[in-house]
Amino acid sequence: MGQACFDAGEVKSTYGTGGFLVLNTGDTLIRSKARLLGTIAYQIGGKRTYALEGSILSAGSTIQWLRDELKIIRDGAHAGELAQSVADTAGVHLVPAFVGLGAPHWDSDARGAILGLQRGSTIAHIARAALESAAFQTAELLEAMAKDGVAPQKLCVDGGMARNDWFLQFMADILGVEVVRPKNTETTVLGAAILAAVGAGEFGSLKEVDSIWKLDRKFEPRMAGADRSRRMAGWRDAISRIRTRT
């Protein structure tokens, strides 16, 4: 609601403690074959709208872990600065399975790992790998949605991590789709307010709500396809090393 994704095929992802990718599927409830969740998006005036959802268990909490437990960053902005200070992770992958893996793996026994460490690995490589992990997990969810027959070409994002320009550009590169950020990144609470306003009769239709959503910035993919495939292959290899289920 807060992202004004009212049409079938529109998708948004929120990056707070975890990450939640929700695709509007209109009046069709998709029974996922790729281990995603078919759910109800909202119901207004007796008309039900369905969604396909994928959950990332650790997104912003990964950055909090770097700050609070490892104590190698000051805050999320510092993580972004460190990430930009290196060309890549130099082969380091951080898989934040602190409480297991969410969709599409659903492996509650998996645990996190930092893989590919070398003598020259630095906190900048680890910070970058932490941020990249949220983008890689999002890519897995979009790949799962494609298996269910839907392949969005634009992703609306919100939440605390969405304020990081570097992170959103890397996400656009890894996903190969346009990533769009609204001016108001606290869209979960905005969506709740919109639903209340619709229920109170303040809006005659959802189309009237469209005017509330304002664009802040778009991020277009710039990464070459071969580079994207190579990086995703590295992530899949890292995932395979910690999974306990197939």
Coordinates of N, CA and C in Angstrom, one line a residue, residues 14 21 23 33 43 46 56 61 64 97 103 106 110 120 122 124 129 145 160-161 163 168 180 201 214 234:
T14 N 11.0 -4.4 1.3 CA 11.4 -3.6 2.5 C 12.6 -4.2 3.1
L21 N 10.0 -9.3 0.2 CA 9.7 -9.0 -1.2 C 8.3 -9.4 -1.4
L23 N 5.0 -9.3 -4.1 CA 4.6 -9.1 -5.5 C 3.1 -9.1 -5.6
K33 N 5.6 -22.9 -6.8 CA 6.4 -24.1 -7.0 C 7.9 -23.9 -6.6
Q43 N -7.6 -6.4 1.3 CA -8.9 -6.6 0.9 C -9.7 -5.3 1.2
G46 N -14.7 -5.9 0.0 CA -15.0 -7.2 -0.4 C -14.2 -7.8 -1.5
I56 N 13.5 -12.6 3.6 CA 14.9 -12.6 3.9 C 15.0 -12.4 5.4
S61 N 19.7 -6.4 10.1 CA 20.3 -7.0 11.3 C 21.8 -7.4 11.0
Q64 N 23.7 -4.4 11.7 CA 23.7 -4.2 13.2 C 24.7 -5.1 13.9
A97 N 23.2 -16.2 7.9 CA 22.1 -17.1 8.4 C 22.2 -17.3 9.9
A103 N 13.3 -17.7 2.6 CA 13.0 -18.1 1.2 C 14.2 -17.9 0.3
W106 N 14.5 -22.0 3.1 CA 13.8 -22.5 4.3 C 14.6 -23.5 5.1
A110 N 20.6 -24.0 9.1 CA 21.8 -23.4 8.6 C 22.3 -22.3 9.5
G120 N 44.9 -10.8 3.0 CA 44.7 -9.4 2.7 C 43.3 -8.9 2.9
T122 N 40.1 -7.3 4.6 CA 40.0 -6.2 5.5 C 38.5 -6.0 6.0
A124 N 36.8 -3.6 5.3 CA 36.1 -3.0 4.1 C 35.5 -4.2 3.3
A129 N 30.7 -7.2 1.8 CA 30.1 -8.5 1.6 C 28.8 -8.6 2.4
M145 N 10.6 -16.1 -8.1 CA 9.3 -15.6 -8.7 C 9.3 -15.9 -10.2
G160 N 15.2 1.1 6.1 CA 16.5 1.8 6.5 C 17.6 1.6 5.5
M161 N 17.8 0.4 5.0 CA 18.9 0.1 4.0 C 18.7 0.8 2.7
R163 N 18.2 3.8 2.1 CA 18.7 5.1 2.1 C 20.2 5.1 1.5
L168 N 21.8 0.3 -3.3 CA 20.7 0.2 -4.3 C 21.3 0.1 -5.7
V180 N 13.8 1.4 -7.6 CA 13.2 2.7 -7.5 C 12.9 3.0 -6.0
G201 N -13.1 6.3 4.4 CA -13.7 7.0 3.3 C -13.0 8.3 2.8
K214 N 5.8 9.6 -4.0 CA 6.7 10.5 -4.8 C 8.1 9.9 -5.0
G234 N 29.2 -17.2 -7.3 CA 30.0 -17.2 -6.1 C 29.1 -17.2 -4.9

